[in-house]
Short mmCIF file of N, CA and C in Angstrom, two decimals:
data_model
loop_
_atom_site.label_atom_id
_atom_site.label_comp_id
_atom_site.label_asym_id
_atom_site.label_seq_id
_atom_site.Cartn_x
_atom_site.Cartn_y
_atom_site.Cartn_z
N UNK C 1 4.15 14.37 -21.38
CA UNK C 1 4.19 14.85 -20.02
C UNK C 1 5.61 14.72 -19.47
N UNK C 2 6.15 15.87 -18.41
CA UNK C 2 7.46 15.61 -17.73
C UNK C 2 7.14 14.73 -16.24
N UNK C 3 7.43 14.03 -16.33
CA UNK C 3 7.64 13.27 -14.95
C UNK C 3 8.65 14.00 -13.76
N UNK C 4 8.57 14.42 -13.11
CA UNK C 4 8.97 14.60 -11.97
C UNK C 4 9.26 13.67 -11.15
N UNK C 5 10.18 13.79 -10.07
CA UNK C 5 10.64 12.47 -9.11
C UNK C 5 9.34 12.44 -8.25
N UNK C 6 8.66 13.93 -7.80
CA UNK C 6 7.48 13.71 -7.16
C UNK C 6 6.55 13.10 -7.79
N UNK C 7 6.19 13.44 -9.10
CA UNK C 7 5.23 12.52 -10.10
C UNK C 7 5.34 10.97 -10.19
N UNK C 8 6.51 10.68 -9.99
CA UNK C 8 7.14 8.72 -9.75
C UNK C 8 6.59 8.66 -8.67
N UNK C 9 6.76 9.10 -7.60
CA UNK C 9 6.52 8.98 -6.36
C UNK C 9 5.35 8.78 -6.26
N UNK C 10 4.34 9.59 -6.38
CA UNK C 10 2.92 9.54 -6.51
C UNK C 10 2.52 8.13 -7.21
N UNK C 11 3.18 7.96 -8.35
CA UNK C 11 2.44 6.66 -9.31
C UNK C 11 3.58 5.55 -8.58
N UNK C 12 4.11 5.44 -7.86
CA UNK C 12 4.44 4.05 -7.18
C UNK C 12 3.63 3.76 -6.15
N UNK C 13 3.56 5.22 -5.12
CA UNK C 13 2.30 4.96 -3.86
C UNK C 13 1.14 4.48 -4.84
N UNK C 14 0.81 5.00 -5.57
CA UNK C 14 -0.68 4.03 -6.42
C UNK C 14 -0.70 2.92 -6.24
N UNK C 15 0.64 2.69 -7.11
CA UNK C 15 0.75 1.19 -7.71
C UNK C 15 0.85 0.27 -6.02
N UNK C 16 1.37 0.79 -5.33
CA UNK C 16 1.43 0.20 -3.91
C UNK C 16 0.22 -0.18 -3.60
N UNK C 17 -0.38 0.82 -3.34
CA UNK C 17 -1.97 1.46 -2.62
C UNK C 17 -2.80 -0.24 -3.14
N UNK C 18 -3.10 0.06 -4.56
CA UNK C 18 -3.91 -0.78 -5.56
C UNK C 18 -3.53 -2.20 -5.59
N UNK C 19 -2.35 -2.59 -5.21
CA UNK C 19 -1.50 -3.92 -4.91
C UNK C 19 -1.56 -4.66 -6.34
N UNK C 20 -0.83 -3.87 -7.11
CA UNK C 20 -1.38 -4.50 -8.54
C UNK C 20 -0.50 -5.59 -9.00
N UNK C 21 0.91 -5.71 -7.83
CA UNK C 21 1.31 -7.53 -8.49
C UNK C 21 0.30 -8.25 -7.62
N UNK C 22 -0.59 -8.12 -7.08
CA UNK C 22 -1.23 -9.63 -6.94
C UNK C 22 -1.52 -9.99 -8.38
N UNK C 23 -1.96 -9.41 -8.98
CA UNK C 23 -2.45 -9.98 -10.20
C UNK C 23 -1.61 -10.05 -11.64
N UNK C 24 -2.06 -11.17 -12.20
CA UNK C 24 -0.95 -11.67 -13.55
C UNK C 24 -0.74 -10.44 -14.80
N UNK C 25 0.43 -10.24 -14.75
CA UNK C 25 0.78 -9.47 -15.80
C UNK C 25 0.02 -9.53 -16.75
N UNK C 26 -0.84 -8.32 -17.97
CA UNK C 26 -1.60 -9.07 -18.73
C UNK C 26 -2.97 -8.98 -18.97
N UNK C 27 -3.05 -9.49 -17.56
CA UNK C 27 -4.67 -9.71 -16.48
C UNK C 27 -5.79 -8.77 -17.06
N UNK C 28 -6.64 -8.44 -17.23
CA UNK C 28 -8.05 -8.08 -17.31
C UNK C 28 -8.05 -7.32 -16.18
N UNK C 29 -7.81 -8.01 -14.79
CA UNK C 29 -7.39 -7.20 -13.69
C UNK C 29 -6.85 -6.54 -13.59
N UNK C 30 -5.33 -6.94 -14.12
CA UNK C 30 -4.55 -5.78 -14.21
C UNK C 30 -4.69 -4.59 -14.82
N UNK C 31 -5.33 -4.43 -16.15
CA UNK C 31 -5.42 -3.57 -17.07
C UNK C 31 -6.48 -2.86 -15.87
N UNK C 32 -7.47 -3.42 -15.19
CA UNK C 32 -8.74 -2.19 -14.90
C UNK C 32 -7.57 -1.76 -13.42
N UNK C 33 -6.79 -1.83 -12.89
CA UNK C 33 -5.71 -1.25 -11.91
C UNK C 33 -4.73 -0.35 -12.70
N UNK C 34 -4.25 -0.94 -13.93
CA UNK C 34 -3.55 0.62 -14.18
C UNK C 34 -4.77 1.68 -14.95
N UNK C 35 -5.99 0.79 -15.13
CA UNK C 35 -6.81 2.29 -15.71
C UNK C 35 -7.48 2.87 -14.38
N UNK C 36 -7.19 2.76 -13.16
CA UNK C 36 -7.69 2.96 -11.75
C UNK C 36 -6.55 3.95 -11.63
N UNK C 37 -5.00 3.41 -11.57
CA UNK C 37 -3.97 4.01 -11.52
C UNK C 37 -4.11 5.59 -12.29
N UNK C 38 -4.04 5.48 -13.28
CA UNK C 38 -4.12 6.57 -14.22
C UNK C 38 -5.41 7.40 -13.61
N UNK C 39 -6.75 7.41 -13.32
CA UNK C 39 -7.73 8.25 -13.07
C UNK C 39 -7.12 8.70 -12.16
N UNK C 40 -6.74 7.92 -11.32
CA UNK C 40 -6.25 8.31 -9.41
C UNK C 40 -5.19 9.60 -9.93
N UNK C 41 -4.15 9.33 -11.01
CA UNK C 41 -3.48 10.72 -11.21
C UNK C 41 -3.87 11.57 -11.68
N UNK C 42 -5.09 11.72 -12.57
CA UNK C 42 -5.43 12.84 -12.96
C UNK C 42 -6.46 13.11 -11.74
N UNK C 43 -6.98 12.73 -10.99
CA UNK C 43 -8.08 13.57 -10.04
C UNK C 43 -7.44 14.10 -8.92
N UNK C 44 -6.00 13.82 -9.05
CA UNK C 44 -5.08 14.36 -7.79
C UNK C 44 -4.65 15.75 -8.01
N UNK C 45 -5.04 16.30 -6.38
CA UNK C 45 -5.37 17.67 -6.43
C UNK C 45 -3.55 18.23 -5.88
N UNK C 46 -2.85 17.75 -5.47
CA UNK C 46 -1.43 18.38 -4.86
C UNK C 46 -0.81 18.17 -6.21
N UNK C 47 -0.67 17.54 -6.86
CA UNK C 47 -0.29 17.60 -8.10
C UNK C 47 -0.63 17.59 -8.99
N UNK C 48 -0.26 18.23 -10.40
CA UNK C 48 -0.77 18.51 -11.97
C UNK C 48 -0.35 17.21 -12.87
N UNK C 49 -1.30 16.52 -13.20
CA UNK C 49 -1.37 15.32 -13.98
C UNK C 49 -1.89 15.80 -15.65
N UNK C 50 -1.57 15.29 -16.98
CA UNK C 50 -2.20 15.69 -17.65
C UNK C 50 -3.42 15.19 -17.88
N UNK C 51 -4.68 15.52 -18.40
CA UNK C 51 -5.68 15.23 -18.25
C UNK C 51 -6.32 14.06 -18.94
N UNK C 52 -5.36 13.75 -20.09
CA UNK C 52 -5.01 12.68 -21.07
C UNK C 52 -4.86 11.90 -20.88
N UNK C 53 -4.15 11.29 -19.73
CA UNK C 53 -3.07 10.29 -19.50
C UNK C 53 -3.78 9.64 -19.00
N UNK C 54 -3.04 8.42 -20.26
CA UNK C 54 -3.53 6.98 -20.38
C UNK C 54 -2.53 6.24 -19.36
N UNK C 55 -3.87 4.94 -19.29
CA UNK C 55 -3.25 3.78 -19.00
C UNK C 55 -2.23 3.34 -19.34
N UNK C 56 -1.59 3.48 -20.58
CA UNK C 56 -0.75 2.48 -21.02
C UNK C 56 0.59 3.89 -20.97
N UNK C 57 0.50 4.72 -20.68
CA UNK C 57 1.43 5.91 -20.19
C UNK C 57 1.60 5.69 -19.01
N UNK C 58 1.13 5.20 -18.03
CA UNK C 58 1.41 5.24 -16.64
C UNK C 58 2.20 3.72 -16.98
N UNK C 59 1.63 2.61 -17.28
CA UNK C 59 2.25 1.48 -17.43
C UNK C 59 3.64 1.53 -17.71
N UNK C 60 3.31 1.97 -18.91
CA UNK C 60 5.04 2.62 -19.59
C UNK C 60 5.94 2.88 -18.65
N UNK C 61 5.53 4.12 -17.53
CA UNK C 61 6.41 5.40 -16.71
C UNK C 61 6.90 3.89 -15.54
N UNK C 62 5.89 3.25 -15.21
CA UNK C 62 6.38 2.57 -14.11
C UNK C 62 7.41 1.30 -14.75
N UNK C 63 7.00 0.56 -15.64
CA UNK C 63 8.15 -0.16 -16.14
C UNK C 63 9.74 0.15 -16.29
N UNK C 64 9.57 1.47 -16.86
CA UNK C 64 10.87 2.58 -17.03
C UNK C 64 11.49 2.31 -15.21
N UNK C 65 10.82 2.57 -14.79
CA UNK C 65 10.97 3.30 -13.37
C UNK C 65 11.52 1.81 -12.51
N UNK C 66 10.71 0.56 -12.97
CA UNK C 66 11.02 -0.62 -12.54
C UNK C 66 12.69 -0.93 -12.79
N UNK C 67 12.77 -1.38 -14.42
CA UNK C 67 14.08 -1.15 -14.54
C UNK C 67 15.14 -0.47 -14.54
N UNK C 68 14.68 0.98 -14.29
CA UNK C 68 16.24 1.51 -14.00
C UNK C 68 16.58 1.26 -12.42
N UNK C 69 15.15 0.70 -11.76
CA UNK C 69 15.60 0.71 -9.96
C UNK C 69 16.10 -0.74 -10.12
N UNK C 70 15.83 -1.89 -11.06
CA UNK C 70 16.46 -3.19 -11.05
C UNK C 70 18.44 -3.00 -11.51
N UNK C 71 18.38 -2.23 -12.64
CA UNK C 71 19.79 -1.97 -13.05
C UNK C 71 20.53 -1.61 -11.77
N UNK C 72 19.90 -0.64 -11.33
CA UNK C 72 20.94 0.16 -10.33
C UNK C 72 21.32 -1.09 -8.89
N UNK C 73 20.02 -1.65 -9.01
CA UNK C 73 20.48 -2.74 -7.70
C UNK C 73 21.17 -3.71 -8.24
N UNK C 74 21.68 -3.98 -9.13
CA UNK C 74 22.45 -4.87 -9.77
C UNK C 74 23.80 -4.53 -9.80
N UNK C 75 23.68 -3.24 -9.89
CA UNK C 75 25.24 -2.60 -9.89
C UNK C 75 25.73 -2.34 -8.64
N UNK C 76 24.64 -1.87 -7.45
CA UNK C 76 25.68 -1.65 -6.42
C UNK C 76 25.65 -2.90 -5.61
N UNK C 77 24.77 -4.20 -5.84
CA UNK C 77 25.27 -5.76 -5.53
C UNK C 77 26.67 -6.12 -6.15
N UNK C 78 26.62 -5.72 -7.56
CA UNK C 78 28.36 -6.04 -7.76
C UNK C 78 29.02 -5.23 -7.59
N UNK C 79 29.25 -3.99 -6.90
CA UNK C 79 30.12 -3.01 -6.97
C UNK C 79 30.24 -3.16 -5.13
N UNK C 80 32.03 -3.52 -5.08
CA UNK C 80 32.21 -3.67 -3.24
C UNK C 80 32.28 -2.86 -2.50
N UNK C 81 31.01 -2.77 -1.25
CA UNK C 81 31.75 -1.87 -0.49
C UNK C 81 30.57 -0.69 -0.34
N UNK C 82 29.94 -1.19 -1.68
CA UNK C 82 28.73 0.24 -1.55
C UNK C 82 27.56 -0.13 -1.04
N UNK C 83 27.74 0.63 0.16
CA UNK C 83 25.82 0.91 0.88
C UNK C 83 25.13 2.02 -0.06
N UNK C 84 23.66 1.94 -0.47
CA UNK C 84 23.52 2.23 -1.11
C UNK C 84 22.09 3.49 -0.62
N UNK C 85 22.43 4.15 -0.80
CA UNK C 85 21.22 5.55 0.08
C UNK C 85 20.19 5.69 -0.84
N UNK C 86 18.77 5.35 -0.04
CA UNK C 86 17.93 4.86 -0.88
C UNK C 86 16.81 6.41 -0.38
N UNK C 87 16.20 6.63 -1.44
CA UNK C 87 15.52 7.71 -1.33
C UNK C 87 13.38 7.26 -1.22
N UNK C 88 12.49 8.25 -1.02
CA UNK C 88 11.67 7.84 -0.71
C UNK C 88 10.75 6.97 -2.39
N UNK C 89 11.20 7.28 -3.28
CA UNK C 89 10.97 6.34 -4.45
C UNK C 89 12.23 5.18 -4.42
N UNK C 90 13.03 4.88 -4.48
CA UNK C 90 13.85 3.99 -4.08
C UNK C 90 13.12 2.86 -3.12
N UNK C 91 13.09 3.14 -2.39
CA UNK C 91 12.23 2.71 -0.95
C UNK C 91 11.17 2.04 -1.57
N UNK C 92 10.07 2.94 -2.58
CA UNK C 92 8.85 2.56 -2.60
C UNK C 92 9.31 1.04 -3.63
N UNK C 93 9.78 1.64 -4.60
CA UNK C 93 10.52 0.37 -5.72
C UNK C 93 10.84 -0.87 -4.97
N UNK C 94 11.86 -0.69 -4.02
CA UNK C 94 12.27 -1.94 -3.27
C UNK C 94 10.91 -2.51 -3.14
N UNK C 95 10.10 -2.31 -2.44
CA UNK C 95 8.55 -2.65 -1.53
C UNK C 95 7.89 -3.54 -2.81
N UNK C 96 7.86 -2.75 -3.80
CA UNK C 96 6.99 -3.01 -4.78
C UNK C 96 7.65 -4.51 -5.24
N UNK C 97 9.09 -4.22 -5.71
CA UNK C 97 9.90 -5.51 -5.78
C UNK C 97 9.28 -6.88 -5.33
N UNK C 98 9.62 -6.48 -3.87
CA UNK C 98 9.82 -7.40 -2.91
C UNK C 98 8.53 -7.97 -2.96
N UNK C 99 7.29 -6.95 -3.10
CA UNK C 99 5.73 -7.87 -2.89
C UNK C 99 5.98 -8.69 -3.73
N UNK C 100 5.84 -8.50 -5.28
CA UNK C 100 6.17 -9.20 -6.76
C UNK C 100 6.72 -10.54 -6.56
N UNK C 101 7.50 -10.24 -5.71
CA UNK C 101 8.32 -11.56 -5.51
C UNK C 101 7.81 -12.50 -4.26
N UNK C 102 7.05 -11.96 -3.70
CA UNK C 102 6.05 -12.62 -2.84
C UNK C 102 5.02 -13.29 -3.03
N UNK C 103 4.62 -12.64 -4.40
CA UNK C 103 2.86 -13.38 -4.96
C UNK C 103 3.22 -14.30 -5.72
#
């Protein structure tokens, strides 16, 4: 499948929605939230999901998606001077972050 920035977008509001760091990486819980995650994209009607797509494909997309939004905040923390223009996945990443680091 091609991911789209709207397609990230969609599977972070999930991952938001579902609040899936309360629970331990791993988890039994967790696993039935990204297989919640994954149905929620294929029954979504504004956008084309493939009909396939697994759990452990959405897991995948958001990990990807985790660390390149951790790299990039790492770089413009050491890089002086830069405010950094955060877009509406940007945004959602921070949020998601920040809960993670709350539970």
């Amino acid at each position: 499948m091609y991911w789209t920035k709207v397609h990230d977008t969609l599977l972070c509001r999930e991952v938001l929605a579902l609040e899936l760091y309360k629970h331990k990486k791993g988890s039994n819980e967790a696993g039935k939230i990204w297989t919640d995650v994954a149905q929620s994209l294929k029954n979504c009607q504004q956008l084309k999901f493939k009909q396939n797509l697994s759990e452990r494909a959405v897991r995948e997309r958001f990990s990807l998606l985790q660390t390149r939004y951790k790299e990039k905040e790492r770089e413009e923390t050491q890089a002086s001077g830069i405010s950094p223009e955060r877009d509406g996945l940007g945004v959602l990443l921070k949020e998601i972050t920040e809960s993670r680091s709350r539970s």
